[in-house]
Amino acid sequence: MIDKNPIYPLAVAETKGTYQWQLSSGNPATSGCPSIPPSIQLRRYQQQAITNWFANQGRGTLKMATGSGKTITALAIATQLYQQIGLQVLLVVCPYRHLVTQWARECQQFNLEPILAFENVRNWQSQLSTRLYNVQAGNQPFLTIITTNATLITEGFQSQLKYFPDKTLIIGDEAHNLGSPRLEASLPRNLGLRLALSATPERYFDDQGTDVLFNYFGPVLEPELTLADAIEQGALVHYLYYPILVELTATEASAYAKLTKRIGWALAEEENLQKNDAVTSLLMQRARLIGAAANKLTALRKLMINRLDTYHTLFYCGDGSVEGGSSNSINSQLAAV
């Protein structure tokens, strides 16, 4: 099986203090097959992460700060696998649809032509089935699929997994999301090459989910790259952080107190905390309550009133709901912002 594959060496050359990926000699890249674009130079920590993933027999989790180049590192691994063992399929699983689009853009830089498998099954299932058959028959050298967590668990996608060849690399993006019982159970066991990407792979208050995630993808590999590390090494820009503290409204504070009391009761009654779905649900409700605190919008309005000419601004919103302008109006925080 794939776990017994030999370690494949990487060709690394140092030029003026930078590390460049050296493509194996051979024919020019075939359309749809992975190749490193000449414009990309891998940083030292990316090279080390790749080396360690291969040394761990094609399993592992890359714990790197957001924006430090996890996607590029992962696609470089796929390219090396294609060159060394004839990798046939790359399967990328993302939690959100906008990440599918981002991955598609990055894949195109690497000469890949991905199938975007999400939403309506009629838009992709027939194409996926046909191309998997072509790969198995030797009529197509390489296939890339990018899908979402929500699509992965569907019968339409699960029914296709048995047709994926052994030489398939599965990449879990924001992989901490895949530690939930339902998603973890949907991960294909017939695929041996596995790579997880996350700035925070350890699941909050869910040691069991973290363990099953690492059992599937493999442990966190060195080097771990924190936000401070990425800034120090020039992978991310310096920035200033100004926290603005807000208080819960009276209604929110009352709801918070009630949820906290219910959490305490549930903890007292349950010995096996890791399997206590009731506690997990209550904790999520309380987290959403904090995330969607109404006074956050008030503070944001005050902050932005003198910044109306500001451009290139990102607003990160929670998935909770806030009251709208009328007493009966409830909007998502995203819509309110």
Tab-separated table of C-alpha atoms in Angstrom:
chain	number	residue	atom	x	y	z
A	1	MET	CA	0.000	0.000	0.000
A	2	ILE	CA	0.925	3.653	-0.218
A	3	ASP	CA	2.308	3.728	3.346
A	4	LYS	CA	5.179	1.501	2.189
A	5	ASN	CA	6.215	3.724	-0.700
A	6	PRO	CA	9.846	4.859	-0.552
A	7	ILE	CA	10.770	8.396	0.362
A	8	TYR	CA	11.122	10.498	-2.768
A	9	PRO	CA	14.011	12.997	-2.682
A	10	LEU	CA	13.463	16.653	-3.507
A	11	ALA	CA	15.772	18.617	-5.755
A	12	VAL	CA	16.592	21.911	-4.056
A	13	ALA	CA	19.040	24.531	-5.276
A	14	GLU	CA	20.209	27.608	-3.405
A	15	THR	CA	20.553	30.770	-5.448
A	16	LYS	CA	21.359	34.077	-3.758
A	17	GLY	CA	19.818	32.956	-0.503
A	18	THR	CA	16.524	31.783	-2.007
A	19	TYR	CA	15.282	28.268	-2.619
A	20	GLN	CA	13.866	27.424	-6.003
A	21	TRP	CA	11.923	24.348	-6.965
A	22	GLN	CA	13.827	22.330	-9.516
A	23	LEU	CA	11.594	20.477	-11.951
A	24	SER	CA	12.658	17.001	-12.934
A	25	SER	CA	13.978	16.685	-16.442
A	26	GLY	CA	11.447	15.522	-18.968
A	27	ASN	CA	8.879	16.700	-21.466
A	28	PRO	CA	7.136	20.063	-21.169
A	29	ALA	CA	4.056	20.073	-18.969
A	30	THR	CA	1.018	18.408	-20.487
A	31	SER	CA	-2.210	20.379	-20.276
A	32	GLY	CA	-4.003	19.585	-17.028
A	33	CYS	CA	-0.906	18.040	-15.413
A	34	PRO	CA	0.776	19.790	-12.475
A	35	SER	CA	3.888	21.874	-13.011
A	36	ILE	CA	5.508	24.626	-10.964
A	37	PRO	CA	5.189	28.028	-12.662
A	38	PRO	CA	8.561	29.748	-13.193
A	39	SER	CA	7.386	32.758	-11.175
A	40	ILE	CA	7.076	30.789	-7.930
A	41	GLN	CA	9.976	30.441	-5.514
A	42	LEU	CA	9.367	28.342	-2.436
A	43	ARG	CA	10.536	29.733	0.873
A	44	ARG	CA	12.818	27.783	3.178
A	45	TYR	CA	9.986	26.764	5.542
A	46	GLN	CA	7.882	25.558	2.608
A	47	GLN	CA	10.739	23.397	1.358
A	48	GLN	CA	11.249	21.962	4.823
A	49	ALA	CA	7.534	21.196	5.186
A	50	ILE	CA	7.550	19.370	1.841
A	51	THR	CA	10.625	17.368	2.799
A	52	ASN	CA	9.056	16.363	6.110
A	53	TRP	CA	5.777	15.343	4.460
A	54	PHE	CA	7.610	12.987	2.123
A	55	ALA	CA	9.722	11.714	5.026
A	56	ASN	CA	6.474	10.861	6.832
A	57	GLN	CA	5.478	8.596	3.931
A	58	GLY	CA	2.906	10.897	2.380
A	59	ARG	CA	0.948	11.835	5.480
A	60	GLY	CA	0.913	14.946	7.613
A	61	THR	CA	-0.637	18.217	8.717
A	62	LEU	CA	0.872	21.595	7.845
A	63	LYS	CA	0.211	24.096	10.619
A	64	MET	CA	0.986	27.440	9.033
A	65	ALA	CA	-0.396	30.923	9.549
A	66	THR	CA	-3.062	32.133	7.155
A	67	GLY	CA	-1.473	33.757	4.114
A	68	SER	CA	1.907	32.065	4.517
A	69	GLY	CA	1.568	29.873	1.427
A	70	LYS	CA	-0.076	26.597	2.456
A	71	THR	CA	-1.848	26.294	-0.899
A	72	ILE	CA	1.351	26.791	-2.892
A	73	THR	CA	3.144	24.266	-0.676
A	74	ALA	CA	0.382	21.714	-1.206
A	75	LEU	CA	0.384	22.146	-4.985
A	76	ALA	CA	4.171	21.813	-5.007
A	77	ILE	CA	3.758	18.477	-3.209
A	78	ALA	CA	1.229	17.370	-5.836
A	79	THR	CA	3.654	18.349	-8.591
A	80	GLN	CA	6.492	16.375	-7.052
A	81	LEU	CA	4.229	13.335	-6.618
A	82	TYR	CA	3.233	13.557	-10.272
A	83	GLN	CA	6.861	13.660	-11.329
A	84	GLN	CA	8.051	10.916	-8.982
A	85	ILE	CA	5.265	8.332	-8.847
A	86	GLY	CA	2.854	9.414	-11.569
A	87	LEU	CA	0.173	10.868	-9.305
A	88	GLN	CA	-3.139	10.555	-11.147
A	89	VAL	CA	-5.714	12.498	-9.143
A	90	LEU	CA	-5.666	15.522	-6.840
A	91	LEU	CA	-8.726	15.919	-4.602
A	92	VAL	CA	-9.057	19.159	-2.617
A	93	VAL	CA	-11.768	19.499	0.043
A	94	CYS	CA	-12.684	23.017	1.259
A	95	PRO	CA	-15.194	24.159	3.884
A	96	TYR	CA	-16.560	27.084	1.852
A	97	ARG	CA	-17.468	27.814	-1.751
A	98	HIS	CA	-15.295	30.922	-2.004
A	99	LEU	CA	-12.285	28.760	-1.092
A	100	VAL	CA	-13.138	26.483	-4.016
A	101	THR	CA	-12.841	29.520	-6.289
A	102	GLN	CA	-9.538	30.545	-4.700
A	103	TRP	CA	-8.120	27.043	-5.086
A	104	ALA	CA	-9.243	26.984	-8.719
A	105	ARG	CA	-7.249	30.154	-9.422
A	106	GLU	CA	-4.137	28.741	-7.757
A	107	CYS	CA	-4.543	25.416	-9.577
A	108	GLN	CA	-4.665	27.177	-12.931
A	109	GLN	CA	-1.257	28.701	-12.169
A	110	PHE	CA	0.032	25.146	-11.786
A	111	ASN	CA	-1.328	24.156	-15.214
A	112	LEU	CA	-4.306	22.316	-13.683
A	113	GLU	CA	-7.865	22.267	-15.029
A	114	PRO	CA	-10.007	21.387	-12.011
A	115	ILE	CA	-13.553	20.128	-11.849
A	116	LEU	CA	-15.438	22.279	-9.340
A	117	ALA	CA	-17.706	19.757	-7.661
A	118	PHE	CA	-20.226	21.533	-5.461
A	119	GLU	CA	-23.851	22.615	-5.332
A	120	ASN	CA	-26.075	20.975	-7.981
A	121	VAL	CA	-24.884	17.422	-8.593
A	122	ARG	CA	-26.010	17.629	-12.233
A	123	ASN	CA	-23.352	20.278	-12.844
A	124	TRP	CA	-20.412	18.001	-12.070
A	125	GLN	CA	-21.233	14.330	-11.385
A	126	SER	CA	-21.339	13.161	-15.002
A	127	GLN	CA	-18.125	15.003	-15.820
A	128	LEU	CA	-16.397	13.564	-12.743
A	129	SER	CA	-17.516	10.029	-13.538
A	130	THR	CA	-16.326	10.293	-17.147
A	131	ARG	CA	-12.933	11.721	-16.263
A	132	LEU	CA	-12.323	9.168	-13.514
A	133	TYR	CA	-13.021	6.451	-16.079
A	134	ASN	CA	-10.595	8.100	-18.501
A	135	VAL	CA	-7.885	8.206	-15.837
A	136	GLN	CA	-8.385	4.546	-14.957
A	137	ALA	CA	-8.331	3.614	-18.654
A	138	GLY	CA	-5.130	5.549	-19.263
A	139	ASN	CA	-6.797	8.041	-21.585
A	140	GLN	CA	-6.232	11.012	-19.272
A	141	PRO	CA	-2.968	11.493	-17.354
A	142	PHE	CA	-4.216	13.691	-14.516
A	143	LEU	CA	-7.421	14.887	-12.897
A	144	THR	CA	-8.031	17.647	-10.343
A	145	ILE	CA	-11.242	17.931	-8.317
A	146	ILE	CA	-12.074	20.701	-5.857
A	147	THR	CA	-15.124	20.195	-3.672
A	148	THR	CA	-16.706	21.410	-0.445
A	149	ASN	CA	-17.230	19.673	2.867
A	150	ALA	CA	-20.974	19.790	2.268
A	151	THR	CA	-20.639	18.076	-1.120
A	152	LEU	CA	-18.153	15.488	0.152
A	153	ILE	CA	-20.722	13.931	2.480
A	154	THR	CA	-23.418	13.625	-0.198
A	155	GLU	CA	-24.303	10.299	-1.761
A	156	GLY	CA	-23.526	11.736	-5.191
A	157	PHE	CA	-19.893	12.292	-4.264
A	158	GLN	CA	-19.466	9.330	-1.915
A	159	SER	CA	-20.585	6.987	-4.689
A	160	GLN	CA	-17.633	8.148	-6.819
A	161	LEU	CA	-14.893	7.620	-4.225
A	162	LYS	CA	-14.458	3.921	-4.996
A	163	TYR	CA	-13.364	4.865	-8.515
A	164	PHE	CA	-10.491	7.067	-7.365
A	165	PRO	CA	-7.140	5.394	-8.144
A	166	ASP	CA	-4.570	4.537	-5.471
A	167	LYS	CA	-2.344	7.337	-6.718
A	168	THR	CA	-4.667	10.054	-5.449
A	169	LEU	CA	-3.665	12.863	-3.092
A	170	ILE	CA	-6.427	14.226	-0.864
A	171	ILE	CA	-5.889	17.699	0.594
A	172	GLY	CA	-8.076	18.930	3.437
A	173	ASP	CA	-8.080	22.739	3.477
A	174	GLU	CA	-8.974	24.368	6.807
A	175	ALA	CA	-8.817	20.763	7.906
A	176	HIS	CA	-9.938	21.357	11.494
A	177	ASN	CA	-13.476	21.430	10.106
A	178	LEU	CA	-13.091	17.802	8.977
A	179	GLY	CA	-12.757	16.542	12.552
A	180	SER	CA	-16.507	16.500	13.158
A	181	PRO	CA	-17.948	12.963	13.312
A	182	ARG	CA	-20.000	13.186	10.117
A	183	LEU	CA	-17.255	14.747	8.003
A	184	GLU	CA	-14.517	12.497	9.357
A	185	ALA	CA	-16.617	9.439	8.545
A	186	SER	CA	-16.953	10.640	4.940
A	187	LEU	CA	-13.192	10.831	4.304
A	188	PRO	CA	-12.067	8.120	1.862
A	189	ARG	CA	-10.064	5.319	3.479
A	190	ASN	CA	-8.899	3.925	0.149
A	191	LEU	CA	-6.662	6.944	-0.487
A	192	GLY	CA	-3.253	6.750	1.166
A	193	LEU	CA	-1.676	10.091	0.252
A	194	ARG	CA	-3.114	12.646	2.661
A	195	LEU	CA	-2.326	16.262	3.486
A	196	ALA	CA	-4.112	18.554	5.940
A	197	LEU	CA	-3.767	22.342	5.918
A	198	SER	CA	-4.767	24.609	8.777
A	199	ALA	CA	-3.448	27.501	10.823
A	200	THR	CA	-5.309	25.982	13.780
A	201	PRO	CA	-5.678	22.204	13.290
A	202	GLU	CA	-6.496	21.507	16.939
A	203	ARG	CA	-10.285	21.577	17.334
A	204	TYR	CA	-11.500	23.843	20.106
A	205	PHE	CA	-12.824	21.858	23.076
A	206	ASP	CA	-12.827	18.663	21.002
A	207	ASP	CA	-9.802	16.488	21.723
A	208	GLN	CA	-11.495	13.459	20.204
A	209	GLY	CA	-12.173	15.302	16.944
A	210	THR	CA	-8.570	16.496	16.877
A	211	ASP	CA	-7.300	12.952	17.418
A	212	VAL	CA	-9.373	11.451	14.598
A	213	LEU	CA	-8.220	14.262	12.308
A	214	PHE	CA	-4.556	13.528	13.007
A	215	ASN	CA	-5.169	9.786	12.819
A	216	TYR	CA	-6.469	10.244	9.287
A	217	PHE	CA	-4.181	12.920	7.850
A	218	GLY	CA	-1.124	12.448	10.023
A	219	PRO	CA	0.532	14.551	12.738
A	220	VAL	CA	1.522	18.188	12.636
A	221	LEU	CA	4.844	18.434	10.810
A	222	GLU	CA	7.722	20.776	11.389
A	223	PRO	CA	8.140	23.594	10.840
A	224	GLU	CA	5.043	25.031	12.495
A	225	LEU	CA	4.656	28.614	11.347
A	226	THR	CA	2.906	31.058	13.663
A	227	LEU	CA	1.735	34.521	12.682
A	228	ALA	CA	4.822	35.995	14.361
A	229	ASP	CA	7.085	33.549	12.504
A	230	ALA	CA	5.512	34.430	9.159
A	231	ILE	CA	5.944	38.166	9.778
A	232	GLU	CA	9.539	37.722	10.955
A	233	GLN	CA	10.427	35.701	7.851
A	234	GLY	CA	8.834	38.212	5.498
A	235	ALA	CA	5.953	35.984	4.410
A	236	LEU	CA	3.380	38.382	5.895
A	237	VAL	CA	3.434	42.144	6.352
A	238	HIS	CA	3.653	43.851	9.737
A	239	TYR	CA	0.360	45.200	11.044
A	240	LEU	CA	-1.088	47.060	14.016
A	241	TYR	CA	-3.819	45.468	16.124
A	242	TYR	CA	-6.292	47.669	17.983
A	243	PRO	CA	-8.867	45.723	20.033
A	244	ILE	CA	-12.166	47.507	20.651
A	245	LEU	CA	-14.021	46.117	23.641
A	246	VAL	CA	-17.829	46.015	23.649
A	247	GLU	CA	-20.363	44.893	26.232
A	248	LEU	CA	-23.286	42.562	25.748
A	249	THR	CA	-26.745	44.088	25.834
A	250	ALA	CA	-28.968	43.238	28.775
A	251	THR	CA	-30.834	40.686	26.668
A	252	GLU	CA	-27.594	39.122	25.435
A	253	ALA	CA	-26.106	39.046	28.937
A	254	SER	CA	-29.187	37.254	30.237
A	255	ALA	CA	-29.028	34.700	27.416
A	256	TYR	CA	-25.294	34.232	28.042
A	257	ALA	CA	-25.882	33.559	31.739
A	258	LYS	CA	-28.614	31.016	30.969
A	259	LEU	CA	-26.441	29.187	28.447
A	260	THR	CA	-23.530	29.143	30.887
A	261	LYS	CA	-25.731	27.626	33.574
A	262	ARG	CA	-26.991	24.956	31.169
A	263	ILE	CA	-23.407	24.175	30.159
A	264	GLY	CA	-22.492	23.746	33.821
A	265	TRP	CA	-25.389	21.345	34.381
A	266	ALA	CA	-24.487	19.335	31.295
A	267	LEU	CA	-20.844	19.103	32.369
A	268	ALA	CA	-21.816	17.923	35.835
A	269	GLU	CA	-24.016	15.159	34.436
A	270	GLU	CA	-21.645	13.857	31.760
A	271	GLU	CA	-18.374	12.091	32.554
A	272	ASN	CA	-17.251	11.644	28.952
A	273	LEU	CA	-17.073	15.260	27.854
A	274	GLN	CA	-15.701	14.472	24.400
A	275	LYS	CA	-18.871	12.602	23.433
A	276	ASN	CA	-21.280	15.101	24.960
A	277	ASP	CA	-23.098	16.542	21.950
A	278	ALA	CA	-25.328	18.617	24.237
A	279	VAL	CA	-22.338	20.467	25.692
A	280	THR	CA	-20.869	21.040	22.241
A	281	SER	CA	-24.157	22.461	20.969
A	282	LEU	CA	-24.499	24.791	23.959
A	283	LEU	CA	-20.923	26.002	23.603
A	284	MET	CA	-21.528	26.770	19.939
A	285	GLN	CA	-24.705	28.687	20.800
A	286	ARG	CA	-22.805	30.758	23.347
A	287	ALA	CA	-19.953	31.408	20.912
A	288	ARG	CA	-22.430	32.602	18.266
A	289	LEU	CA	-24.059	34.878	20.838
A	290	ILE	CA	-20.715	36.557	21.513
A	291	GLY	CA	-19.770	36.633	17.839
A	292	ALA	CA	-22.983	38.413	16.861
A	293	ALA	CA	-23.127	40.854	19.798
A	294	ALA	CA	-25.206	43.841	18.709
A	295	ASN	CA	-22.811	46.421	20.143
A	296	LYS	CA	-20.136	45.258	17.707
A	297	LEU	CA	-22.107	46.914	14.908
A	298	THR	CA	-22.438	50.105	16.952
A	299	ALA	CA	-18.688	50.144	17.550
A	300	LEU	CA	-18.038	49.490	13.860
A	301	ARG	CA	-20.235	52.415	12.810
A	302	LYS	CA	-18.366	54.739	15.177
A	303	LEU	CA	-15.039	53.488	13.869
A	304	MET	CA	-15.928	53.855	10.193
A	305	ILE	CA	-17.655	57.244	10.377
A	306	ASN	CA	-14.252	58.914	10.029
A	307	ARG	CA	-12.962	56.342	7.565
A	308	LEU	CA	-15.513	56.651	4.781
A	309	ASP	CA	-12.752	57.065	2.208
A	310	THR	CA	-10.999	53.866	3.296
A	311	TYR	CA	-10.385	51.314	0.549
A	312	HIS	CA	-9.244	47.695	0.483
A	313	THR	CA	-10.906	46.837	3.787
A	314	LEU	CA	-11.800	43.322	4.917
A	315	PHE	CA	-14.651	42.693	7.361
A	316	TYR	CA	-14.735	39.281	9.024
A	317	CYS	CA	-18.197	38.394	10.282
A	318	GLY	CA	-19.592	35.644	12.460
A	319	ASP	CA	-22.354	33.271	11.417
A	320	GLY	CA	-24.814	34.534	14.028
A	321	SER	CA	-27.858	36.775	13.579
A	322	VAL	CA	-28.565	40.310	14.748
A	323	GLU	CA	-31.760	42.336	15.067
A	324	GLY	CA	-32.568	44.560	12.108
A	325	GLY	CA	-34.123	47.990	11.987
A	326	SER	CA	-37.586	46.783	12.973
A	327	SER	CA	-38.505	44.683	15.972
A	328	ASN	CA	-39.431	41.739	13.767
A	329	SER	CA	-36.400	41.954	11.502
A	330	ILE	CA	-33.553	39.464	11.965
A	331	ASN	CA	-30.500	39.612	9.712
A	332	SER	CA	-27.213	37.778	9.536
A	333	GLN	CA	-24.262	39.746	10.842
A	334	LEU	CA	-22.797	39.642	7.334
A	335	ALA	CA	-25.884	41.328	5.863
A	336	ALA	CA	-25.927	43.904	8.654
A	337	VAL	CA	-22.302	44.868	8.027
